[in-house]
Amino acid sequence: MTSLPSLKLPTIALYLVQFLCLAAVPVNGNGGRHHSSRSYKCPAVVAGWFTYDFHTSDPTSIQWNQFSNDSCLPFERYPCDGSGYPAFVVNATEVEHVRRAVKFAGKNDVRLVVKGTGHDFIGRSIAPNSLSIWTHYMKDIEYHKGSFRPRGCRSSIKGNAVTAGAGVQMIDLHDYLDPYGETVVGGGAKSVGVGGYITGGGHSMLSTRNGLAVDQVLEMEVVTPDGDHITANECRNEDIFWAMRGGGGSTFGVLTSVTLRVIPSPKMLHMIFMLGTTSTAPNITDIQALFLSKVPSLSDSGLAGYVWLAKEMVNPAGPDPGPPLLGGIFGMLTLQDTDDEKDMLNLMEPIVEEAAQRFPDSNVTFGPVIEKYGSFQDWYSVYHDNGAAGSSQWLGSRLFGEDTLTGDAGELAARLDRLEDLTGQLMVYMVSGKGVFEAEPRGGGTAVSPAWRTSYVHNTIGEQFAPRNASDDARSREALEAALEVLEEMAPDTGAYVNEAYKYQHDWQQTFWGENYERLLAIKRDVDPKDVFWCHPCVGNERWEEVEGRLCRV
Ligand SMILES: Cc1cc2nc3c(=O)[nH]c(=O)nc-3n(C[C@H](O)[C@H](O)[C@H](O)COP(=O)(O)OP(=O)(O)OC[C@H]3O[C@@H](n4cnc5c(N)ncnc54)[C@H](O)[C@@H]3O)c2cc1C
Ligand SMILES: *[C@@H]1O[C@H](CO)[C@@H](O)[C@H](O)[C@H]1NC(C)=O
Ligand SMILES: *[C@@H]1O[C@H](CO)[C@@H](O)[C@H](O)[C@H]1NC(C)=O
Ligand SMILES: *[C@@H]1O[C@H](CO)[C@@H](O)[C@H](O)[C@H]1NC(C)=O
Ligand SMILES: *[C@@H]1O[C@H](CO)[C@@H](O)[C@H](O)[C@H]1NC(C)=O
Ligand SMILES: *[C@@H]1O[C@H](CO)[C@@H](O)[C@H](O)[C@H]1NC(C)=O
C-alpha cells in the first residue's frame, strides 16, 4: 500500500504548529486550576494541550481555547487567571453526586454546567464562575444479551444492547463490544463522549446504513433539573426521552447512562482518493459539483465517508512526482460487509470517466488507494479522527438534501467557488442517507432537526483565529458568516447539525431544530421552569443573556 497520510478531520494544525514553536518556554497554568507546582506540571500541560485526551482528563479544561475566554493558555505571553473557568467541579462517580450538585445549584441560583469531555464546538460545557458536573469517571458499561426490557415496559426489545455510563467515550464502547463481534453507531473520534454526542444527535460512518446515534437509543437515565433520578424510555417520561435524543446537551437534565442497540461489526472496505487536477486547471468546482450530484446514488449504494472540497490543497501524495497543489475532492469512503475492491471501483469509476469526458481540458485524475479491514474496530484503530485540539476556531454546518446536490450544476459550482474563496474548503460528511431516512427510533421519533431525515450530507466549514486577538476573531467570524450565507442559499429549507455548528448561528432555534423547536421549548419550560440549566445556543435559553460572563434576566 502506498502510505498516504492518515486522514484528519476538520482540525487544521498549520497555525498551531507556528504557535507551538513560538512558545519557547511554558510558563502558565493548567486548565484553570492554579498550581504552585508549575515547574513540574507545565511541560506536561504544554505537551498535552493539542491532544483531546489532555482536556478530556482534566476536570475543567476544554478542547477549544476561546470557550475559556483564553484565560489560561499555557504559553508564554499569555496571562493565566482562570477567570473563564468554573469555580468548583464535582468529580461525579455516582448518580447521587450528580443529584446533589444539581439540587445545590438550583437551590442557590448557581450557574451550572456539565462537562463530559469538553469536545463541544459551541462551548456549552464550560462557563465562568459556575459549578461544573464532570461525568468523566462514570465509566460503567453493561451488556444485555438477546433482548432489553425498558423499565416500565411490558415487552422486551429484541437484539443485543449495551448500557453506557455518562463518562463512557467512543473508544470504550468499541473496545468493549469488539470481542462480541459487535459495535455501535459512534463518532469519528475515540475521545468523544456519549453525553454530548447522543443528546445532540450523533452521526457516524455507520449511520448511512443504521441511522443516527439517537436512533439506537432504547433508554436513558437522567437527573432532572429538580434533582430527581428518572428513567426515560418509550413507556416512561416519554417527553424527556424524545427531547434528549437530539434536543441538545445540558438542557433537560444530566444523562447518567444510556442504553443503545448494538449492531454486528461490519467488514470495512476503505478507499482514500483524490478526484481532481492541478490547482491551476479549469473547472475544479464543476468537477466538485459533478461529484456532489452523484452523492445520493453513492449513498443509496452503501457508500459512506468524509470528503473535502477545495480549489487548492496540498497534494496528499507529496510534491513529487505530482504537482504540489491540487484542486478537487479528497476523501475517504467506506463500504461495509465486502472485501471486493471492485464493489467500490464500480461505483466511483463511472464518475471519473464522466468528469474526464466533460472536462477534457482539466486533466482529471483519480488516485484511489483501497484497503480492507476485517472488522469495524480494525478500521477504527487506523482511521479514527486523530486531529489536534487546543486551537481557536469557529465551525459552521448545513445539511444538504437531494435537490441541492442534483440541482443546477452550474449554479452549484458557482456557489462552491464563492464558498471556497471564503473559507478555503468545504467538508462534506456523507453520513446520512437511507439508514437515517428509514430509521425507526423507539417511541416513534426523536428531537433532531427533521432535515436530517431528508438530507444526504452534513457539511461543515471552519475558520481558525489567533487567540486573544479580537480583530482576528472578528475576521474569522465574518468569513464564516459569509460562507454560511452561501450554504444557506444552497439549501434554504434544511437546517444544521447542532453539535458541529456555529455558536452564533442566526435563527438558531429554527436552524438546529426546525418544527421540533416548539415542542422542545414546551418540554424545557415544563421540566426546568427555573432554568437550572442554561447554555447557548440551547433550547429555552431566551429568558437570560450572558453579560461579561454573568447571566442576566432579559
Ligand atoms: C474531534 C471531534 C470529532 C467529532 N466527531 C463527531 C462525529 O463523528 N459525529 C458526531 O455526531 N459528532 C462528532 N463530533 C461532535 C461531538 O458530537 C460534539 O462535540 C459533542 O458535543 C461532544 O460531546 P461530549 O460529551 O464529548 O463533549 P462535552 O463538551 O463534554 O459536552 C457537549 C455538550 O453536551 C453536554 N453534556 C455532556 N455530557 C452530558 C450528560 N451526561 N448529560 C447532559 N449533557 C451532557 C455538555 O454540557 C455540553 O452541552 C466531534 C467532535 C470532535 C471535537
Ligand atoms: C476523580 O475521581 C476519580 C475516581 O474516584 C479519581 O480516580 C480521580 O483521581 C479524581 N480526580 C480528581 C481530579 O480529583
Ligand atoms: C469550464 O470552465 C469554463 C470557464 O469557467 C466555463 O466557461 C465552462 O462552461 C466550463 N465547462 C463546463 C463543461 O462546465
Ligand atoms: C496530467 O496529469 C498527469 C498526472 O498528474 C501528469 O503526469 C500529466 O503531465 C498531466 N498532463 C497535462 C497535460 O497537464
Ligand atoms: C491579530 O490578527 C491580525 C490578523 O487578523 C494581525 O494582522 C495582527 O498582527 C494580530 N495582532 C496581534 C497582536 O498579534
Ligand atoms: C474575556 O477576557 C477579556 C480580557 O482578555 C475581558 O476583557 C473580557 O471581559 C472577558 N470576557 C468575559 C466574558 O469574561
PDB file of N, CA, C and O in Angstrom, residues 304-362:
ATOM      1  N   ALA A 304     -20.276   5.440   2.437  1.00  0.00           N
ATOM      2  CA  ALA A 304     -20.296   6.489   3.454  1.00  0.00           C
ATOM      3  C   ALA A 304     -18.895   7.087   3.474  1.00  0.00           C
ATOM      4  O   ALA A 304     -17.955   6.472   2.971  1.00  0.00           O
ATOM      5  N   GLY A 305     -18.752   8.268   4.057  1.00  0.00           N
ATOM      6  CA  GLY A 305     -17.393   8.795   4.116  1.00  0.00           C
ATOM      7  C   GLY A 305     -17.324  10.266   4.458  1.00  0.00           C
ATOM      8  O   GLY A 305     -18.335  10.916   4.748  1.00  0.00           O
ATOM      9  N   TYR A 306     -16.100  10.742   4.438  1.00  0.00           N
ATOM     10  CA  TYR A 306     -15.825  12.153   4.688  1.00  0.00           C
ATOM     11  C   TYR A 306     -15.023  12.662   3.506  1.00  0.00           C
ATOM     12  O   TYR A 306     -13.985  12.091   3.179  1.00  0.00           O
ATOM     13  N   VAL A 307     -15.507  13.709   2.844  1.00  0.00           N
ATOM     14  CA  VAL A 307     -14.729  14.250   1.730  1.00  0.00           C
ATOM     15  C   VAL A 307     -14.520  15.750   1.882  1.00  0.00           C
ATOM     16  O   VAL A 307     -15.325  16.440   2.508  1.00  0.00           O
ATOM     17  N   TRP A 308     -13.407  16.216   1.335  1.00  0.00           N
ATOM     18  CA  TRP A 308     -13.001  17.610   1.425  1.00  0.00           C
ATOM     19  C   TRP A 308     -13.018  18.215   0.036  1.00  0.00           C
ATOM     20  O   TRP A 308     -12.424  17.647  -0.882  1.00  0.00           O
ATOM     21  N   LEU A 309     -13.661  19.368  -0.093  1.00  0.00           N
ATOM     22  CA  LEU A 309     -13.674  20.067  -1.368  1.00  0.00           C
ATOM     23  C   LEU A 309     -12.829  21.320  -1.216  1.00  0.00           C
ATOM     24  O   LEU A 309     -13.074  22.125  -0.307  1.00  0.00           O
ATOM     25  N   ALA A 310     -11.845  21.480  -2.099  1.00  0.00           N
ATOM     26  CA  ALA A 310     -11.046  22.706  -2.058  1.00  0.00           C
ATOM     27  C   ALA A 310     -10.464  22.962  -3.435  1.00  0.00           C
ATOM     28  O   ALA A 310     -10.197  22.025  -4.190  1.00  0.00           O
ATOM     29  N   LYS A 311     -10.302  24.256  -3.736  1.00  0.00           N
ATOM     30  CA  LYS A 311      -9.700  24.606  -5.025  1.00  0.00           C
ATOM     31  C   LYS A 311      -8.185  24.478  -4.960  1.00  0.00           C
ATOM     32  O   LYS A 311      -7.521  24.394  -5.975  1.00  0.00           O
ATOM     33  N   GLU A 312      -7.704  24.516  -3.734  1.00  0.00           N
ATOM     34  CA  GLU A 312      -6.263  24.434  -3.569  1.00  0.00           C
ATOM     35  C   GLU A 312      -5.967  23.616  -2.329  1.00  0.00           C
ATOM     36  O   GLU A 312      -6.342  23.991  -1.224  1.00  0.00           O
ATOM     37  N   MET A 313      -5.348  22.467  -2.483  1.00  0.00           N
ATOM     38  CA  MET A 313      -4.940  21.693  -1.306  1.00  0.00           C
ATOM     39  C   MET A 313      -3.580  21.066  -1.571  1.00  0.00           C
ATOM     40  O   MET A 313      -3.204  20.835  -2.723  1.00  0.00           O
ATOM     41  N   VAL A 314      -2.872  20.823  -0.500  1.00  0.00           N
ATOM     42  CA  VAL A 314      -1.558  20.229  -0.640  1.00  0.00           C
ATOM     43  C   VAL A 314      -1.734  18.809  -1.165  1.00  0.00           C
ATOM     44  O   VAL A 314      -2.559  18.053  -0.657  1.00  0.00           O
ATOM     45  N   ASN A 315      -0.984  18.481  -2.192  1.00  0.00           N
ATOM     46  CA  ASN A 315      -1.060  17.142  -2.773  1.00  0.00           C
ATOM     47  C   ASN A 315      -0.758  16.098  -1.699  1.00  0.00           C
ATOM     48  O   ASN A 315       0.347  16.050  -1.169  1.00  0.00           O
ATOM     49  N   PRO A 316      -1.730  15.267  -1.360  1.00  0.00           N
ATOM     50  CA  PRO A 316      -1.514  14.317  -0.251  1.00  0.00           C
ATOM     51  C   PRO A 316      -0.411  13.309  -0.559  1.00  0.00           C
ATOM     52  O   PRO A 316       0.171  12.722   0.352  1.00  0.00           O
ATOM     53  N   ALA A 317      -0.112  13.114  -1.835  1.00  0.00           N
ATOM     54  CA  ALA A 317       0.951  12.172  -2.191  1.00  0.00           C
ATOM     55  C   ALA A 317       2.319  12.856  -2.203  1.00  0.00           C
ATOM     56  O   ALA A 317       3.317  12.234  -2.537  1.00  0.00           O
ATOM     57  N   GLY A 318       2.333  14.145  -1.863  1.00  0.00           N
ATOM     58  CA  GLY A 318       3.604  14.864  -1.849  1.00  0.00           C
ATOM     59  C   GLY A 318       3.857  15.520  -3.198  1.00  0.00           C
ATOM     60  O   GLY A 318       3.197  15.197  -4.181  1.00  0.00           O
ATOM     61  N   PRO A 319       4.800  16.462  -3.264  1.00  0.00           N
ATOM     62  CA  PRO A 319       5.037  17.240  -4.481  1.00  0.00           C
ATOM     63  C   PRO A 319       5.701  16.421  -5.587  1.00  0.00           C
ATOM     64  O   PRO A 319       5.706  16.822  -6.745  1.00  0.00           O
ATOM     65  N   ASP A 320       6.233  15.263  -5.236  1.00  0.00           N
ATOM     66  CA  ASP A 320       6.979  14.502  -6.213  1.00  0.00           C
ATOM     67  C   ASP A 320       6.315  13.136  -6.396  1.00  0.00           C
ATOM     68  O   ASP A 320       6.163  12.408  -5.417  1.00  0.00           O
ATOM     69  N   PRO A 321       5.836  12.704  -7.559  1.00  0.00           N
ATOM     70  CA  PRO A 321       6.074  13.337  -8.848  1.00  0.00           C
ATOM     71  C   PRO A 321       5.023  14.385  -9.214  1.00  0.00           C
ATOM     72  O   PRO A 321       5.262  15.170 -10.116  1.00  0.00           O
ATOM     73  N   GLY A 322       3.880  14.372  -8.538  1.00  0.00           N
ATOM     74  CA  GLY A 322       2.762  15.219  -8.966  1.00  0.00           C
ATOM     75  C   GLY A 322       3.004  16.677  -8.664  1.00  0.00           C
ATOM     76  O   GLY A 322       4.009  17.045  -8.083  1.00  0.00           O
ATOM     77  N   PRO A 323       2.048  17.520  -9.052  1.00  0.00           N
ATOM     78  CA  PRO A 323       2.138  18.938  -8.706  1.00  0.00           C
ATOM     79  C   PRO A 323       1.933  19.123  -7.206  1.00  0.00           C
ATOM     80  O   PRO A 323       1.238  18.305  -6.587  1.00  0.00           O
ATOM     81  N   PRO A 324       2.527  20.158  -6.628  1.00  0.00           N
ATOM     82  CA  PRO A 324       2.388  20.342  -5.179  1.00  0.00           C
ATOM     83  C   PRO A 324       0.972  20.717  -4.746  1.00  0.00           C
ATOM     84  O   PRO A 324       0.549  20.350  -3.653  1.00  0.00           O
ATOM     85  N   LEU A 325       0.240  21.432  -5.617  1.00  0.00           N
ATOM     86  CA  LEU A 325      -1.108  21.861  -5.225  1.00  0.00           C
ATOM     87  C   LEU A 325      -2.159  21.267  -6.155  1.00  0.00           C
ATOM     88  O   LEU A 325      -2.019  21.341  -7.382  1.00  0.00           O
ATOM     89  N   LEU A 326      -3.182  20.693  -5.538  1.00  0.00           N
ATOM     90  CA  LEU A 326      -4.262  20.101  -6.318  1.00  0.00           C
ATOM     91  C   LEU A 326      -5.564  20.817  -6.003  1.00  0.00           C
ATOM     92  O   LEU A 326      -5.677  21.528  -5.003  1.00  0.00           O
ATOM     93  N   GLY A 327      -6.552  20.604  -6.856  1.00  0.00           N
ATOM     94  CA  GLY A 327      -7.892  21.099  -6.575  1.00  0.00           C
ATOM     95  C   GLY A 327      -8.892  20.003  -6.900  1.00  0.00           C
ATOM     96  O   GLY A 327      -8.658  19.205  -7.805  1.00  0.00           O
ATOM     97  N   GLY A 328      -9.985  19.958  -6.146  1.00  0.00           N
ATOM     98  CA  GLY A 328     -10.986  18.931  -6.427  1.00  0.00           C
ATOM     99  C   GLY A 328     -11.571  18.360  -5.167  1.00  0.00           C
ATOM    100  O   GLY A 328     -11.986  19.113  -4.272  1.00  0.00           O
ATOM    101  N   ILE A 329     -11.568  17.047  -5.099  1.00  0.00           N
ATOM    102  CA  ILE A 329     -12.180  16.349  -3.965  1.00  0.00           C
ATOM    103  C   ILE A 329     -11.192  15.333  -3.427  1.00  0.00           C
ATOM    104  O   ILE A 329     -10.705  14.491  -4.161  1.00  0.00           O
ATOM    105  N   PHE A 330     -10.912  15.465  -2.153  1.00  0.00           N
ATOM    106  CA  PHE A 330     -10.063  14.489  -1.488  1.00  0.00           C
ATOM    107  C   PHE A 330     -10.930  13.838  -0.433  1.00  0.00           C
ATOM    108  O   PHE A 330     -11.693  14.519   0.254  1.00  0.00           O
ATOM    109  N   GLY A 331     -10.824  12.536  -0.287  1.00  0.00           N
ATOM    110  CA  GLY A 331     -11.702  11.963   0.722  1.00  0.00           C
ATOM    111  C   GLY A 331     -11.415  10.539   1.082  1.00  0.00           C
ATOM    112  O   GLY A 331     -10.522   9.889   0.523  1.00  0.00           O
ATOM    113  N   MET A 332     -12.161  10.081   2.062  1.00  0.00           N
ATOM    114  CA  MET A 332     -12.115   8.676   2.431  1.00  0.00           C
ATOM    115  C   MET A 332     -13.540   8.143   2.457  1.00  0.00           C
ATOM    116  O   MET A 332     -14.446   8.753   3.012  1.00  0.00           O
ATOM    117  N   LEU A 333     -13.700   7.020   1.773  1.00  0.00           N
ATOM    118  CA  LEU A 333     -15.019   6.415   1.660  1.00  0.00           C
ATOM    119  C   LEU A 333     -14.946   4.989   2.183  1.00  0.00           C
ATOM    120  O   LEU A 333     -13.899   4.351   2.100  1.00  0.00           O
ATOM    121  N   THR A 334     -16.049   4.519   2.707  1.00  0.00           N
ATOM    122  CA  THR A 334     -16.080   3.127   3.146  1.00  0.00           C
ATOM    123  C   THR A 334     -17.317   2.429   2.597  1.00  0.00           C
ATOM    124  O   THR A 334     -18.342   3.064   2.318  1.00  0.00           O
ATOM    125  N   LEU A 335     -17.175   1.143   2.439  1.00  0.00           N
ATOM    126  CA  LEU A 335     -18.266   0.283   2.028  1.00  0.00           C
ATOM    127  C   LEU A 335     -18.225  -0.893   2.992  1.00  0.00           C
ATOM    128  O   LEU A 335     -17.151  -1.418   3.291  1.00  0.00           O
ATOM    129  N   GLN A 336     -19.387  -1.286   3.505  1.00  0.00           N
ATOM    130  CA  GLN A 336     -19.390  -2.306   4.556  1.00  0.00           C
ATOM    131  C   GLN A 336     -19.712  -3.697   4.031  1.00  0.00           C
ATOM    132  O   GLN A 336     -20.400  -3.848   3.030  1.00  0.00           O
ATOM    133  N   ASP A 337     -19.196  -4.685   4.765  1.00  0.00           N
ATOM    134  CA  ASP A 337     -19.509  -6.090   4.502  1.00  0.00           C
ATOM    135  C   ASP A 337     -19.083  -6.587   3.131  1.00  0.00           C
ATOM    136  O   ASP A 337     -19.747  -7.433   2.540  1.00  0.00           O
ATOM    137  N   THR A 338     -18.008  -6.030   2.623  1.00  0.00           N
ATOM    138  CA  THR A 338     -17.427  -6.581   1.405  1.00  0.00           C
ATOM    139  C   THR A 338     -15.916  -6.416   1.480  1.00  0.00           C
ATOM    140  O   THR A 338     -15.434  -5.505   2.161  1.00  0.00           O
ATOM    141  N   ASP A 339     -15.198  -7.298   0.801  1.00  0.00           N
ATOM    142  CA  ASP A 339     -13.763  -7.044   0.672  1.00  0.00           C
ATOM    143  C   ASP A 339     -13.363  -7.114  -0.799  1.00  0.00           C
ATOM    144  O   ASP A 339     -12.213  -7.345  -1.134  1.00  0.00           O
ATOM    145  N   ASP A 340     -14.347  -6.872  -1.649  1.00  0.00           N
ATOM    146  CA  ASP A 340     -14.077  -6.878  -3.077  1.00  0.00           C
ATOM    147  C   ASP A 340     -13.880  -5.437  -3.567  1.00  0.00           C
ATOM    148  O   ASP A 340     -14.829  -4.655  -3.624  1.00  0.00           O
ATOM    149  N   GLU A 341     -12.653  -5.137  -3.935  1.00  0.00           N
ATOM    150  CA  GLU A 341     -12.319  -3.772  -4.384  1.00  0.00           C
ATOM    151  C   GLU A 341     -13.233  -3.301  -5.514  1.00  0.00           C
ATOM    152  O   GLU A 341     -13.514  -2.111  -5.642  1.00  0.00           O
ATOM    153  N   LYS A 342     -13.656  -4.254  -6.329  1.00  0.00           N
ATOM    154  CA  LYS A 342     -14.476  -3.880  -7.495  1.00  0.00           C
ATOM    155  C   LYS A 342     -15.784  -3.233  -7.062  1.00  0.00           C
ATOM    156  O   LYS A 342     -16.297  -2.352  -7.735  1.00  0.00           O
ATOM    157  N   ASP A 343     -16.315  -3.660  -5.929  1.00  0.00           N
ATOM    158  CA  ASP A 343     -17.575  -3.076  -5.463  1.00  0.00           C
ATOM    159  C   ASP A 343     -17.447  -1.559  -5.315  1.00  0.00           C
ATOM    160  O   ASP A 343     -18.386  -0.807  -5.563  1.00  0.00           O
ATOM    161  N   MET A 344     -16.292  -1.150  -4.887  1.00  0.00           N
ATOM    162  CA  MET A 344     -16.047   0.275  -4.676  1.00  0.00           C
ATOM    163  C   MET A 344     -15.711   0.956  -5.997  1.00  0.00           C
ATOM    164  O   MET A 344     -16.244   2.014  -6.319  1.00  0.00           O
ATOM    165  N   LEU A 345     -14.812   0.355  -6.750  1.00  0.00           N
ATOM    166  CA  LEU A 345     -14.374   0.969  -8.003  1.00  0.00           C
ATOM    167  C   LEU A 345     -15.527   1.078  -8.994  1.00  0.00           C
ATOM    168  O   LEU A 345     -15.636   2.066  -9.725  1.00  0.00           O
ATOM    169  N   ASN A 346     -16.412   0.079  -8.988  1.00  0.00           N
ATOM    170  CA  ASN A 346     -17.546   0.138  -9.910  1.00  0.00           C
ATOM    171  C   ASN A 346     -18.463   1.325  -9.616  1.00  0.00           C
ATOM    172  O   ASN A 346     -19.177   1.795 -10.495  1.00  0.00           O
ATOM    173  N   LEU A 347     -18.465   1.765  -8.395  1.00  0.00           N
ATOM    174  CA  LEU A 347     -19.280   2.934  -8.054  1.00  0.00           C
ATOM    175  C   LEU A 347     -18.583   4.225  -8.466  1.00  0.00           C
ATOM    176  O   LEU A 347     -19.218   5.172  -8.919  1.00  0.00           O
ATOM    177  N   MET A 348     -17.273   4.272  -8.290  1.00  0.00           N
ATOM    178  CA  MET A 348     -16.542   5.526  -8.491  1.00  0.00           C
ATOM    179  C   MET A 348     -16.057   5.741  -9.923  1.00  0.00           C
ATOM    180  O   MET A 348     -16.017   6.877 -10.414  1.00  0.00           O
ATOM    181  N   GLU A 349     -15.673   4.673 -10.600  1.00  0.00           N
ATOM    182  CA  GLU A 349     -15.039   4.861 -11.912  1.00  0.00           C
ATOM    183  C   GLU A 349     -15.924   5.530 -12.964  1.00  0.00           C
ATOM    184  O   GLU A 349     -15.443   6.383 -13.721  1.00  0.00           O
ATOM    185  N   PRO A 350     -17.216   5.212 -13.003  1.00  0.00           N
ATOM    186  CA  PRO A 350     -18.065   5.924 -13.969  1.00  0.00           C
ATOM    187  C   PRO A 350     -18.072   7.439 -13.736  1.00  0.00           C
ATOM    188  O   PRO A 350     -18.194   8.210 -14.695  1.00  0.00           O
ATOM    189  N   ILE A 351     -17.932   7.845 -12.486  1.00  0.00           N
ATOM    190  CA  ILE A 351     -17.923   9.289 -12.190  1.00  0.00           C
ATOM    191  C   ILE A 351     -16.636   9.909 -12.720  1.00  0.00           C
ATOM    192  O   ILE A 351     -16.634  10.996 -13.303  1.00  0.00           O
ATOM    193  N   VAL A 352     -15.544   9.189 -12.534  1.00  0.00           N
ATOM    194  CA  VAL A 352     -14.261   9.692 -13.018  1.00  0.00           C
ATOM    195  C   VAL A 352     -14.290   9.805 -14.540  1.00  0.00           C
ATOM    196  O   VAL A 352     -13.861  10.815 -15.111  1.00  0.00           O
ATOM    197  N   GLU A 353     -14.851   8.790 -15.186  1.00  0.00           N
ATOM    198  CA  GLU A 353     -14.925   8.822 -16.651  1.00  0.00           C
ATOM    199  C   GLU A 353     -15.778   9.985 -17.125  1.00  0.00           C
ATOM    200  O   GLU A 353     -15.419  10.695 -18.069  1.00  0.00           O
ATOM    201  N   GLU A 354     -16.894  10.182 -16.453  1.00  0.00           N
ATOM    202  CA  GLU A 354     -17.770  11.289 -16.853  1.00  0.00           C
ATOM    203  C   GLU A 354     -17.047  12.625 -16.681  1.00  0.00           C
ATOM    204  O   GLU A 354     -17.145  13.509 -17.538  1.00  0.00           O
ATOM    205  N   ALA A 355     -16.308  12.751 -15.600  1.00  0.00           N
ATOM    206  CA  ALA A 355     -15.582  14.002 -15.363  1.00  0.00           C
ATOM    207  C   ALA A 355     -14.520  14.211 -16.444  1.00  0.00           C
ATOM    208  O   ALA A 355     -14.354  15.326 -16.967  1.00  0.00           O
ATOM    209  N   ALA A 356     -13.821  13.157 -16.791  1.00  0.00           N
ATOM    210  CA  ALA A 356     -12.773  13.271 -17.810  1.00  0.00           C
ATOM    211  C   ALA A 356     -13.371  13.678 -19.151  1.00  0.00           C
ATOM    212  O   ALA A 356     -12.799  14.486 -19.888  1.00  0.00           O
ATOM    213  N   GLN A 357     -14.556  13.124 -19.442  1.00  0.00           N
ATOM    214  CA  GLN A 357     -15.207  13.460 -20.711  1.00  0.00           C
ATOM    215  C   GLN A 357     -15.726  14.888 -20.733  1.00  0.00           C
ATOM    216  O   GLN A 357     -15.575  15.593 -21.713  1.00  0.00           O
ATOM    217  N   ARG A 358     -16.341  15.284 -19.629  1.00  0.00           N
ATOM    218  CA  ARG A 358     -16.978  16.608 -19.629  1.00  0.00           C
ATOM    219  C   ARG A 358     -15.979  17.736 -19.478  1.00  0.00           C
ATOM    220  O   ARG A 358     -16.247  18.867 -19.869  1.00  0.00           O
ATOM    221  N   PHE A 359     -14.845  17.429 -18.864  1.00  0.00           N
ATOM    222  CA  PHE A 359     -13.851  18.491 -18.645  1.00  0.00           C
ATOM    223  C   PHE A 359     -12.504  18.075 -19.224  1.00  0.00           C
ATOM    224  O   PHE A 359     -11.524  17.914 -18.499  1.00  0.00           O
ATOM    225  N   PRO A 360     -12.462  17.938 -20.544  1.00  0.00           N
ATOM    226  CA  PRO A 360     -11.260  17.396 -21.179  1.00  0.00           C
ATOM    227  C   PRO A 360     -10.031  18.284 -20.974  1.00  0.00           C
ATOM    228  O   PRO A 360      -8.903  17.777 -20.989  1.00  0.00           O
ATOM    229  N   ASP A 361     -10.254  19.567 -20.746  1.00  0.00           N
ATOM    230  CA  ASP A 361      -9.091  20.452 -20.573  1.00  0.00           C
ATOM    231  C   ASP A 361      -8.537  20.404 -19.157  1.00  0.00           C
ATOM    232  O   ASP A 361      -7.546  21.058 -18.847  1.00  0.00           O
ATOM    233  N   SER A 362      -9.192  19.654 -18.285  1.00  0.00           N
ATOM    234  CA  SER A 362      -8.796  19.710 -16.873  1.00  0.00           C
ATOM    235  C   SER A 362      -7.868  18.583 -16.448  1.00  0.00           C
ATOM    236  O   SER A 362      -7.376  18.573 -15.334  1.00  0.00           O
TER     237      SER A 362
END
